Coordinates of N, CA, C and O in Angstrom, one line a residue:
W23 N -7.6 -17.0 -6.4 CA -8.6 -17.7 -7.5 C -8.4 -17.6 -8.7 O -8.6 -16.2 -9.1
I24 N -7.6 -18.1 -9.6 CA -7.5 -17.8 -11.0 C -8.2 -18.9 -12.2 O -7.9 -20.3 -11.7
R25 N -8.7 -18.7 -13.2 CA -9.0 -19.4 -13.9 C -8.5 -18.8 -15.6 O -9.1 -17.7 -15.8
L26 N -8.8 -19.8 -16.3 CA -8.5 -19.5 -17.8 C -10.0 -19.5 -18.5 O -10.7 -20.4 -18.7
D27 N -10.6 -18.2 -18.5 CA -11.7 -18.3 -19.8 C -11.5 -18.4 -21.1 O -10.8 -17.4 -22.2
E28 N -11.5 -19.8 -21.8 CA -11.0 -19.8 -23.2 C -11.6 -19.4 -24.2 O -11.2 -19.0 -25.6
T29 N -13.0 -19.4 -24.2 CA -13.9 -18.5 -25.0 C -13.6 -16.8 -24.8 O -13.4 -16.2 -26.2
A30 N -13.3 -16.2 -23.9 CA -12.5 -14.5 -24.1 C -11.0 -14.6 -24.1 O -10.5 -13.5 -24.4
K31 N -10.5 -15.7 -24.4 CA -8.8 -16.0 -23.9 C -8.2 -15.1 -23.3 O -7.5 -14.2 -23.7
C32 N -8.6 -15.1 -21.8 CA -8.2 -14.0 -21.1 C -8.4 -14.8 -19.6 O -9.1 -15.7 -19.1
Y33 N -7.6 -14.4 -18.6 CA -7.6 -15.0 -17.4 C -8.8 -14.4 -16.5 O -9.0 -12.9 -16.5
E34 N -9.2 -15.0 -15.4 CA -10.5 -14.1 -14.6 C -9.6 -14.6 -13.3 O -9.2 -15.6 -12.8
Y35 N -9.5 -13.3 -12.4 CA -9.2 -13.5 -11.0 C -10.5 -13.0 -10.0 O -11.2 -12.2 -10.3
V36 N -10.3 -13.6 -9.2 CA -10.9 -13.8 -7.7 C -10.0 -13.2 -6.8 O -9.4 -14.0 -6.1
C37 N -10.1 -12.0 -5.8 CA -9.1 -11.6 -5.1 C -9.8 -11.9 -4.0 O -10.7 -11.0 -3.4
T38 N -9.3 -12.6 -3.0 CA -10.2 -12.5 -1.2 C -9.2 -11.9 -0.1 O -7.8 -12.3 -0.2
H39 N -9.8 -11.6 0.9 CA -8.9 -11.3 2.0 C -10.0 -11.5 2.6 O -11.2 -10.5 2.8
V40 N -10.0 -12.5 4.0 CA -11.2 -12.7 4.9 C -12.4 -12.7 4.4 O -12.5 -13.5 3.7
D41 N -13.4 -11.4 4.8 CA -14.8 -11.7 4.1 C -14.7 -10.6 2.8 O -16.0 -10.3 2.5
D42 N -13.5 -10.1 2.2 CA -13.7 -9.1 0.9 C -13.3 -9.8 -0.3 O -12.2 -10.8 -0.2
F43 N -13.9 -9.3 -1.3 CA -13.3 -9.8 -2.5 C -13.6 -8.6 -3.6 O -13.8 -8.2 -3.7
M44 N -12.7 -9.4 -4.8 CA -12.6 -8.4 -5.7 C -12.4 -9.2 -7.1 O -11.7 -10.2 -6.9
I45 N -13.4 -8.9 -7.9 CA -13.3 -9.6 -9.4 C -12.5 -9.0 -10.4 O -12.9 -7.7 -10.3
V46 N -11.5 -9.7 -11.1 CA -10.9 -8.6 -12.1 C -11.3 -10.0 -13.3 O -10.8 -11.0 -13.4
S47 N -12.2 -9.6 -14.3 CA -12.7 -10.2 -15.6 C -13.1 -9.4 -16.4 O -13.7 -8.4 -16.2
K48 N -13.2 -9.9 -17.4 CA -14.0 -9.0 -18.7 C -15.8 -9.2 -18.8 O -16.4 -8.3 -19.2
N49 N -16.0 -10.4 -18.1 CA -17.3 -10.1 -17.6 C -17.7 -10.5 -16.0 O -17.8 -11.6 -15.4
P50 N -17.5 -9.9 -15.0 CA -17.3 -9.9 -13.4 C -18.9 -10.2 -13.1 O -18.7 -11.4 -12.2
E51 N -19.7 -9.9 -14.0 CA -21.0 -10.1 -13.3 C -21.4 -11.4 -13.4 O -22.2 -12.3 -12.8
K52 N -20.7 -12.5 -14.5 CA -20.8 -13.8 -14.4 C -20.7 -14.5 -13.2 O -21.1 -15.0 -13.0
I53 N -19.0 -13.9 -13.0 CA -18.6 -14.7 -11.8 C -19.2 -14.4 -10.2 O -19.4 -14.8 -9.6
M54 N -19.8 -13.1 -10.3 CA -20.8 -12.4 -9.3 C -21.7 -13.6 -9.0 O -22.3 -13.9 -8.0
K55 N -22.8 -13.7 -10.2 CA -23.6 -14.7 -10.4 C -23.1 -15.8 -9.6 O -24.3 -16.7 -8.6
E56 N -22.2 -16.6 -10.2 CA -21.9 -17.7 -9.6 C -21.5 -17.8 -8.2 O -22.0 -18.8 -7.5
I57 N -20.7 -16.8 -7.7 CA -20.6 -16.9 -6.2 C -21.7 -16.7 -5.4 O -22.0 -17.3 -4.3
K58 N -23.0 -15.7 -5.9 CA -24.1 -15.7 -5.4 C -24.8 -17.0 -5.1 O -25.8 -17.5 -4.3
T59 N -24.8 -18.2 -6.0 CA -25.7 -19.3 -6.0 C -24.7 -20.3 -5.0 O -25.7 -21.2 -4.3
V60 N -23.8 -19.9 -4.0 CA -23.0 -20.7 -3.0 C -22.8 -19.8 -1.8 O -23.2 -20.2 -0.8
F61 N -22.4 -18.5 -1.8 CA -22.5 -17.6 -0.8 C -23.4 -16.3 -0.3 O -24.0 -15.7 -1.9
K62 N -23.7 -15.9 0.2 CA -24.4 -14.8 0.7 C -23.5 -13.5 0.4 O -22.8 -13.3 1.1
V63 N -23.7 -12.9 -0.5 CA -23.0 -11.7 -0.8 C -23.5 -10.1 0.1 O -24.8 -9.9 -0.3
K64 N -22.9 -9.4 0.7 CA -23.6 -8.3 1.4 C -23.8 -7.2 0.8 O -25.0 -6.4 0.7
D65 N -22.3 -7.0 0.1 CA -22.4 -5.8 -0.6 C -22.4 -5.9 -2.1 O -21.5 -6.5 -2.9
D66 N -23.9 -5.6 -3.0 CA -23.6 -6.3 -4.4 C -23.3 -4.8 -5.2 O -24.1 -4.2 -5.8
S67 N -22.1 -4.4 -5.0 CA -21.5 -2.8 -5.7 C -21.2 -3.4 -7.2 O -20.7 -4.3 -7.7
K68 N -21.6 -2.3 -8.1 CA -21.3 -2.7 -9.4 C -20.5 -1.8 -9.8 O -20.3 -0.6 -9.7
G69 N -20.0 -1.9 -11.2 CA -18.7 -1.4 -11.8 C -17.5 -1.6 -11.2 O -17.0 -2.5 -10.4
P70 N -16.7 -0.6 -11.9 CA -15.3 -1.1 -11.3 C -14.8 -0.8 -9.9 O -15.5 0.2 -9.5
P71 N -14.2 -1.4 -9.3 CA -13.7 -1.0 -7.9 C -13.1 0.4 -7.6 O -12.5 0.5 -8.9
D72 N -13.6 1.1 -6.5 CA -12.6 2.1 -6.1 C -11.9 2.3 -4.9 O -10.9 3.1 -4.6
Y73 N -12.0 1.2 -4.1 CA -11.5 1.0 -2.8 C -11.8 -0.3 -2.5 O -12.7 -1.1 -2.5
Y74 N -10.1 -0.9 -2.5 CA -10.3 -2.3 -1.7 C -8.8 -2.7 -0.6 O -8.0 -2.1 -1.4
L75 N -9.3 -3.0 0.1 CA -8.3 -3.1 1.4 C -7.1 -2.0 1.5 O -5.9 -2.3 1.1
G76 N -7.5 -0.8 1.4 CA -6.4 0.3 1.5 C -6.5 0.8 0.4 O -5.4 2.1 0.3
N77 N -6.5 0.4 -0.7 CA -5.9 0.9 -1.8 C -7.1 1.6 -2.7 O -8.3 1.0 -2.7
D78 N -6.7 2.5 -3.6 CA -7.8 3.5 -4.3 C -7.1 2.7 -5.7 O -6.2 2.7 -6.3
Y79 N -8.8 3.2 -6.5 CA -8.5 2.2 -7.9 C -9.3 3.4 -8.8 O -10.0 3.5 -8.6
K80 N -8.3 3.9 -9.7 CA -8.7 4.6 -10.7 C -8.1 4.7 -11.7 O -7.4 3.9 -12.1
R81 N -8.8 5.0 -13.0 CA -8.0 5.2 -14.5 C -7.7 6.5 -15.0 O -8.4 7.5 -14.4
D82 N -6.8 6.3 -15.5 CA -6.2 7.8 -15.6 C -6.8 8.2 -17.2 O -7.4 7.3 -17.4
S83 N -6.6 9.1 -17.7 CA -6.6 9.8 -19.1 C -6.5 9.0 -20.5 O -7.2 9.0 -21.2
Q84 N -5.4 8.0 -19.7 CA -5.1 7.0 -20.9 C -5.7 5.6 -21.0 O -5.5 4.7 -21.3
G85 N -6.6 5.4 -19.9 CA -7.4 4.3 -19.7 C -6.9 3.0 -18.7 O -7.0 2.3 -18.6
R86 N -5.5 3.6 -18.1 CA -4.8 2.9 -17.4 C -5.2 2.7 -16.0 O -5.5 3.6 -15.2
W87 N -5.0 1.6 -15.5 CA -5.5 1.5 -14.0 C -4.3 2.4 -12.8 O -3.3 1.5 -13.3
C88 N -4.9 2.8 -12.1 CA -3.8 3.6 -11.5 C -4.4 3.1 -9.7 O -5.5 3.2 -9.4
I89 N -3.1 2.2 -9.2 CA -3.4 1.8 -7.9 C -2.8 2.6 -6.7 O -1.2 2.7 -7.4
G90 N -3.8 3.4 -6.4 CA -2.6 4.0 -5.1 C -3.2 3.6 -3.5 O -4.1 2.6 -3.4
C91 N -2.8 4.5 -2.3 CA -3.1 4.2 -1.1 C -3.5 5.6 -0.8 O -3.4 5.9 0.6
Q92 N -4.0 6.5 -1.1 CA -4.2 8.0 -0.6 C -5.3 8.1 0.3 O -5.1 8.9 1.4
K93 N -6.2 7.2 0.2 CA -7.4 7.2 1.0 C -6.8 6.9 2.6 O -6.9 7.4 3.3
Y94 N -6.2 5.6 2.5 CA -5.6 5.0 3.7 C -4.7 5.7 4.1 O -4.4 5.9 5.6
L95 N -3.9 6.4 3.5 CA -2.6 7.3 4.2 C -3.2 8.2 4.8 O -2.7 8.8 5.8
K96 N -4.2 9.1 4.2 CA -4.9 10.0 4.8 C -5.2 10.1 6.2 O -5.2 10.6 7.0
E97 N -5.7 8.6 6.6 CA -6.6 8.6 7.4 C -5.3 8.1 8.6 O -5.3 8.4 9.9
A98 N -4.2 7.5 8.0 CA -3.1 7.1 8.9 C -2.2 8.1 9.5 O -1.6 8.1 10.5
L99 N -2.0 9.4 8.6 CA -1.4 10.4 8.8 C -2.3 11.5 10.0 O -1.5 11.4 10.9
I100 N -3.7 11.3 10.0 CA -4.4 12.1 11.0 C -4.3 10.9 12.3 O -4.3 11.9 13.4
R101 N -4.1 9.7 12.2 CA -4.2 8.7 13.5 C -2.8 8.9 14.1 O -2.4 8.9 15.3
V102 N -1.6 9.1 13.1 CA -0.4 9.3 13.5 C -0.1 10.5 14.6 O 0.3 11.0 15.6
E103 N -0.7 11.6 13.9 CA -0.6 13.0 14.8 C -1.7 12.9 15.7 O -0.5 13.5 17.1
S104 N -2.5 12.2 15.6 CA -3.3 11.9 17.1 C -2.5 11.3 18.2 O -2.7 11.4 19.4
I105 N -1.8 10.4 18.0 CA -1.1 9.0 18.8 C 0.0 9.8 19.1 O 0.4 10.1 20.4
M106 N 0.5 10.7 18.3 CA 1.9 11.5 18.8 C 1.7 12.7 19.3 O 2.7 13.0 20.1
E107 N 0.6 13.0 19.2 CA 0.3 14.4 19.6 C 1.1 15.7 19.1 O 1.9 16.5 19.9
I108 N 1.2 15.6 17.8 CA 2.0 16.5 17.1 C 1.7 16.6 16.2 O 0.7 16.1 15.1
N109 N 2.0 17.8 15.2 CA 1.5 18.3 13.7 C 2.9 17.8 13.1 O 3.9 18.1 13.2
L110 N 2.5 16.5 11.9 CA 3.7 16.1 11.0 C 4.0 17.2 10.1 O 3.4 18.0 9.9
L111 N 5.9 17.3 10.1 CA 6.1 18.4 9.0 C 6.0 17.5 7.8 O 5.4 16.7 7.5
K112 N 6.7 18.0 6.6 CA 7.2 17.3 5.5 C 8.5 17.5 5.1 O 9.2 18.2 5.2
R113 N 8.8 16.1 4.7 CA 10.1 16.0 4.5 C 10.8 15.3 2.9 O 9.6 14.8 2.3
N114 N 11.7 15.7 2.6 CA 11.8 15.0 1.3 C 12.3 13.6 0.9 O 12.1 12.8 -0.3
R115 N 12.6 12.8 2.4 CA 13.0 11.6 2.1 C 12.7 10.6 3.4 O 12.8 11.3 4.3
P116 N 12.0 9.4 3.3 CA 12.1 8.4 4.3 C 12.8 8.7 5.3 O 12.6 8.0 6.4
I117 N 14.5 8.2 5.1 CA 15.4 8.0 5.9 C 16.4 9.1 5.4 O 16.9 9.2 4.2
E118 N 17.2 9.4 6.6 CA 18.6 10.0 6.2 C 19.7 9.5 5.2 O 19.9 8.1 5.5
V119 N 20.3 9.9 4.4 CA 21.4 9.3 3.8 C 22.5 9.1 4.8 O 22.8 10.1 5.7
G120 N 22.8 7.9 4.7 CA 23.7 7.2 5.6 C 23.6 7.3 7.1 O 24.5 7.0 8.1
D121 N 22.0 7.3 7.5 CA 21.6 6.7 8.5 C 22.1 5.7 9.3 O 21.7 4.6 8.2
H122 N 22.1 5.2 10.5 CA 22.3 4.0 10.7 C 21.4 3.6 12.1 O 22.3 3.8 13.2
P123 N 20.3 3.4 12.1 CA 19.5 3.1 13.5 C 20.1 2.2 14.6 O 19.7 2.3 15.7
E124 N 20.8 1.2 13.6 CA 21.5 0.2 14.9 C 22.7 0.6 15.5 O 22.8 0.2 16.5
E125 N 23.4 2.1 15.2 CA 24.1 2.8 16.1 C 23.3 3.3 17.2 O 23.8 4.3 17.9
D126 N 22.1 3.6 17.4 CA 21.1 4.5 18.0 C 21.2 4.3 19.5 O 21.3 2.9 19.8
E127 N 21.8 5.2 20.5 CA 22.3 4.8 21.8 C 21.2 5.9 22.5 O 21.6 5.8 23.5
S128 N 19.7 6.4 21.9 CA 19.0 7.2 22.9 C 18.5 6.4 23.9 O 18.3 5.1 23.8
K129 N 17.7 6.6 24.7 CA 17.1 6.0 25.8 C 16.3 5.0 25.3 O 15.5 5.6 24.1
V130 N 15.7 4.3 25.8 CA 15.2 2.5 25.5 C 13.4 3.3 26.0 O 13.7 3.9 27.0
L131 N 12.8 3.2 25.1 CA 11.3 3.8 25.3 C 10.5 3.0 26.2 O 10.8 1.6 26.8
N132 N 10.0 3.8 27.2 CA 9.2 3.2 27.9 C 8.0 2.2 27.5 O 7.6 2.2 26.2
D133 N 7.0 1.8 28.3 CA 6.0 0.7 27.3 C 4.7 1.5 26.8 O 4.4 1.1 25.8
V134 N 4.2 2.5 27.3 CA 3.8 3.3 26.3 C 4.0 3.9 24.9 O 3.3 3.5 23.7
D135 N 5.3 4.3 25.2 CA 6.0 4.7 23.6 C 6.5 3.5 22.5 O 6.3 3.9 21.5
H136 N 7.1 2.6 23.3 CA 7.1 1.5 23.0 C 5.8 0.6 21.9 O 5.9 0.5 20.9
K137 N 4.8 0.8 22.5 CA 3.4 0.6 21.7 C 3.0 1.6 20.7 O 3.0 0.8 19.6
K138 N 3.7 2.5 20.8 CA 3.2 3.7 19.8 C 3.9 3.3 18.4 O 3.9 3.4 17.4
F139 N 5.6 3.0 18.8 CA 6.4 2.9 18.0 C 6.1 1.6 17.0 O 5.9 1.5 15.8
Q140 N 5.4 0.4 17.8 CA 5.1 -0.6 17.3 C 3.7 -0.6 16.3 O 3.4 -1.4 15.0
M141 N 2.8 0.3 17.0 CA 1.6 0.9 16.2 C 2.0 1.4 14.8 O 1.6 1.0 13.4
L142 N 3.1 2.3 14.7 CA 3.7 3.0 13.7 C 4.5 2.1 12.8 O 3.8 2.2 11.5
I143 N 5.1 1.0 13.2 CA 5.7 0.1 12.5 C 4.4 -0.8 11.6 O 4.5 -1.1 10.6
G144 N 3.6 -0.9 12.4 CA 2.4 -1.9 11.8 C 1.7 -1.3 10.5 O 1.4 -1.8 9.4
M145 N 1.7 0.2 10.8 CA 1.0 1.0 9.5 C 1.6 1.1 8.5 O 1.5 1.1 7.6
L146 N 3.2 1.4 8.7 CA 4.1 1.8 7.5 C 4.1 0.0 6.9 O 4.3 -0.2 5.4
N147 N 4.4 -1.0 7.4 CA 4.3 -2.4 7.0 C 3.1 -2.1 6.2 O 3.3 -3.0 4.9
W148 N 1.9 -2.0 6.6 CA 0.7 -2.1 5.6 C 0.9 -1.2 4.0 O 0.3 -1.6 3.1
L149 N 1.6 -0.3 4.4 CA 1.6 0.9 3.4 C 2.7 0.1 2.5 O 2.2 0.4 1.4
V150 N 3.7 -0.4 3.0 CA 4.4 -1.2 1.8 C 3.8 -2.2 1.2 O 3.8 -2.4 -0.1
N151 N 3.1 -3.3 1.7 CA 1.9 -4.0 1.5 C 1.3 -3.5 0.2 O 1.1 -4.3 -0.8
I152 N 0.7 -2.4 0.5 CA -0.3 -2.0 -0.6 C 0.4 -1.2 -1.6 O -0.4 -0.3 -2.1
G153 N 1.2 -0.7 -1.5 CA 2.1 -0.2 -2.9 C 3.2 1.0 -2.6 O 3.9 1.2 -3.7
R154 N 3.2 1.5 -1.5 CA 4.2 2.0 -1.0 C 5.5 1.4 -1.2 O 6.4 1.7 0.2
L155 N 6.5 1.3 -2.0 CA 7.4 0.4 -1.7 C 8.7 1.6 -1.6 O 10.0 1.3 -1.2
D156 N 8.6 2.8 -2.1 CA 9.4 4.0 -1.7 C 9.7 4.2 -0.1 O 10.9 4.3 0.0
I157 N 9.3 3.4 0.8 CA 9.3 3.4 2.0 C 9.5 2.2 2.4 O 9.9 1.3 4.2
A158 N 9.9 0.9 1.7 CA 10.1 -0.3 2.2 C 11.5 -0.5 2.9 O 11.6 -1.2 4.1
F159 N 12.8 0.2 2.4 CA 14.0 0.0 3.0 C 13.9 0.5 4.6 O 14.4 0.0 5.4
A160 N 13.3 1.9 4.6 CA 13.2 2.5 5.9 C 12.7 1.9 6.7 O 12.6 1.3 8.2
T161 N 11.0 1.2 6.3 CA 10.4 0.5 7.1 C 10.8 -1.0 7.5 O 11.0 -1.2 8.7
S162 N 11.5 -1.6 7.0 CA 12.0 -2.8 7.0 C 13.7 -2.5 8.3 O 13.5 -3.4 9.1
S163 N 14.1 -1.2 7.6 CA 15.2 -1.1 8.7 C 14.9 -0.9 10.1 O 15.4 -1.1 11.3
L164 N 13.5 0.2 10.0 CA 13.1 0.2 11.7 C 12.5 -0.8 12.7 O 12.3 -1.1 13.3
S165 N 11.7 -2.2 11.5 CA 10.9 -3.1 11.9 C 11.9 -4.1 12.8 O 11.6 -4.6 13.8
R166 N 13.2 -3.7 12.7 CA 14.5 -4.8 13.2 C 14.3 -4.2 14.7 O 14.7 -5.5 15.7
F167 N 13.6 -3.3 15.3 CA 13.8 -2.8 16.8 C 12.1 -2.8 17.2 O 12.1 -2.3 18.6
T168 N 11.4 -3.4 16.8 CA 10.0 -3.6 17.5 C 10.0 -4.3 18.9 O 9.5 -3.9 19.7
A169 N 10.9 -5.4 18.7 CA 11.5 -5.8 20.1 C 11.8 -4.9 21.4 O 11.3 -4.9 22.8
C170 N 13.0 -4.1 21.3 CA 13.3 -3.1 22.3 C 13.4 -1.8 21.4 O 14.9 -1.5 21.6
P171 N 12.9 -0.8 21.2 CA 13.0 0.1 20.4 C 13.4 1.8 21.3 O 13.5 1.4 22.4
R172 N 14.4 2.4 20.8 CA 14.6 3.6 21.5 C 14.2 4.8 21.0 O 13.4 4.7 19.7
Q173 N 14.0 5.9 21.5 CA 13.8 6.9 21.4 C 14.2 7.6 19.7 O 13.2 8.0 19.1
G174 N 15.2 7.4 19.5 CA 15.7 7.2 18.0 C 15.0 6.9 17.1 O 14.8 7.4 16.0
H175 N 14.2 5.6 17.4 CA 13.8 4.5 16.2 C 12.5 5.1 16.4 O 11.7 5.1 15.1
L176 N 12.0 5.6 17.3 CA 10.4 6.5 17.6 C 10.7 7.5 16.4 O 9.8 7.8 15.6
D177 N 11.7 8.2 16.7 CA 11.9 9.4 15.9 C 11.9 9.5 14.3 O 11.2 10.0 13.3
R178 N 12.6 8.1 14.2 CA 12.8 8.0 12.5 C 11.5 7.3 11.8 O 11.2 7.6 11.0
A179 N 10.9 6.6 12.9 CA 9.5 6.3 12.7 C 8.3 7.2 12.1 O 8.0 7.1 10.8
V180 N 8.6 8.6 12.8 CA 7.6 9.7 12.8 C 8.0 10.4 11.2 O 7.5 10.9 10.5
Q181 N 9.5 10.3 11.2 CA 10.1 11.0 9.8 C 9.8 10.6 8.8 O 9.3 10.8 7.6
V182 N 9.4 9.1 8.7 CA 9.1 8.4 7.8 C 7.5 8.5 7.1 O 7.2 9.0 6.0
F183 N 6.8 8.7 8.1 CA 5.6 9.6 8.2 C 5.3 11.0 7.7 O 4.5 11.7 6.8
E184 N 6.4 11.5 8.1 CA 6.6 12.8 7.3 C 7.0 13.0 5.9 O 6.5 13.8 5.3
Y185 N 7.8 12.2 5.9 CA 7.8 12.0 4.0 C 6.6 11.6 3.4 O 6.4 11.9 2.5
L186 N 5.7 10.5 4.0 CA 4.4 10.5 3.3 C 3.6 11.4 3.6 O 3.0 11.2 2.1
K187 N 3.7 12.6 4.7 CA 2.7 13.7 4.1 C 3.4 14.7 3.3 O 2.5 15.1 2.5
Q188 N 4.6 14.5 2.6 CA 4.9 15.4 1.4 C 4.8 14.9 0.4 O 4.2 15.5 -0.4
F189 N 4.5 13.4 0.2 CA 4.4 12.7 -1.0 C 3.1 11.7 -1.0 O 3.5 10.4 -0.6
Q190 N 1.9 12.1 -0.6 CA 0.8 11.4 -0.2 C 0.4 10.5 -1.9 O -0.5 9.8 -1.4
N191 N 0.2 11.2 -2.6 CA -0.4 10.9 -4.3 C 0.8 9.9 -5.4 O 0.7 10.0 -5.8
R192 N 1.4 8.9 -4.5 CA 2.0 8.0 -5.1 C 1.0 6.7 -5.5 O 0.3 6.4 -5.0
R193 N 1.3 6.2 -7.1 CA 0.3 5.2 -7.4 C 1.3 4.3 -8.2 O 2.4 4.5 -8.7
I194 N 0.7 3.4 -8.3 CA 1.0 2.2 -9.2 C 0.1 2.0 -10.5 O -0.8 2.0 -10.4
V195 N 1.0 2.4 -12.0 CA 0.2 2.4 -13.0 C 0.6 1.2 -13.8 O 1.6 1.1 -13.9
I196 N -0.8 0.5 -13.9 CA -1.1 -0.9 -14.6 C -1.4 -0.7 -16.4 O -2.6 -0.2 -16.4
D197 N -0.4 -0.5 -17.2 CA -0.7 -0.6 -18.4 C -1.2 -2.1 -19.4 O 0.1 -2.7 -19.2
S198 N -2.1 -2.2 -19.6 CA -2.3 -3.7 -20.0 C -1.9 -4.0 -21.7 O -2.1 -5.0 -22.2
R199 N -1.2 -3.0 -22.0 CA -1.2 -2.7 -23.6 C 0.0 -3.6 -23.7 O 0.8 -3.7 -22.7
D200 N 0.3 -4.3 -24.9 CA 1.6 -4.5 -25.2 C 2.7 -3.5 -24.9 O 2.5 -2.5 -25.3
P201 N 3.7 -4.2 -24.4 CA 5.4 -3.0 -24.4 C 5.5 -2.3 -25.6 O 5.3 -2.7 -26.8
I202 N 5.6 -1.4 -25.4 CA 6.3 -0.4 -26.5 C 7.6 -0.4 -26.3 O 8.1 0.2 -25.3
F203 N 8.8 -0.5 -27.1 CA 10.0 -0.7 -27.3 C 10.3 0.6 -28.1 O 10.2 0.6 -29.4
E204 N 11.2 1.6 -27.7 CA 11.6 2.8 -28.6 C 13.3 2.6 -28.4 O 13.7 2.2 -27.5
G205 N 13.4 3.1 -29.9 CA 14.9 3.1 -29.6 C 15.8 1.4 -30.6 O 15.1 1.2 -31.2
D206 N 16.8 1.4 -30.1 CA 17.4 0.3 -30.8 C 16.8 -1.2 -30.6 O 17.0 -1.9 -29.4
E207 N 16.4 -2.0 -31.5 CA 15.5 -3.1 -31.6 C 16.3 -4.0 -31.4 O 16.1 -5.4 -30.9
S208 N 17.8 -4.0 -31.7 CA 19.2 -5.0 -31.4 C 19.0 -5.6 -30.3 O 19.2 -6.6 -29.9
V209 N 18.5 -4.7 -29.3 CA 19.0 -5.1 -27.9 C 17.9 -6.3 -27.5 O 18.2 -6.6 -26.4
L210 N 16.8 -6.1 -28.1 CA 15.6 -6.9 -27.6 C 16.0 -8.4 -28.8 O 15.1 -9.2 -27.9
D211 N 16.9 -8.7 -29.5 CA 17.4 -10.0 -29.7 C 18.0 -11.1 -28.8 O 18.5 -10.8 -27.7

């Protein structure tokens, strides 16, 4: 939901997902008051959000919003280690350079491991959705095999989580200031 607040000369947003919502506005209390006239609100937290749908929200030292998924990822890594009964290593890339999972000829997974593969892919897809764009290619490549995965595909999915274990604190920084252009101004014309 979006509307223009003409007096404040800014847009106001209410982001919803099932029974959760987040308000982005210069005056969120005003919108919360409006919502409460129509709906029963269970959690009336005050102040800026710090967690919503798997994302962590923080401000950095320059006042910019930083959106990450460190809390969700930490829980996911624990779950993967439990499901797979392993200790994840740390890797420097989510997928090996030149890898072709479509050429994998390892054995087809049994029903139990097939379900594990689908669970891993589901978690990876959610991580991409909440901002881990660095694993989007690897996740998309492996998602093609959810109907009939092989052992090599399961191993590759685990490797993506090993990469995530190495680089847990990736975030998207949102700076609401006007862009700062440095250098040759003529390229902007």
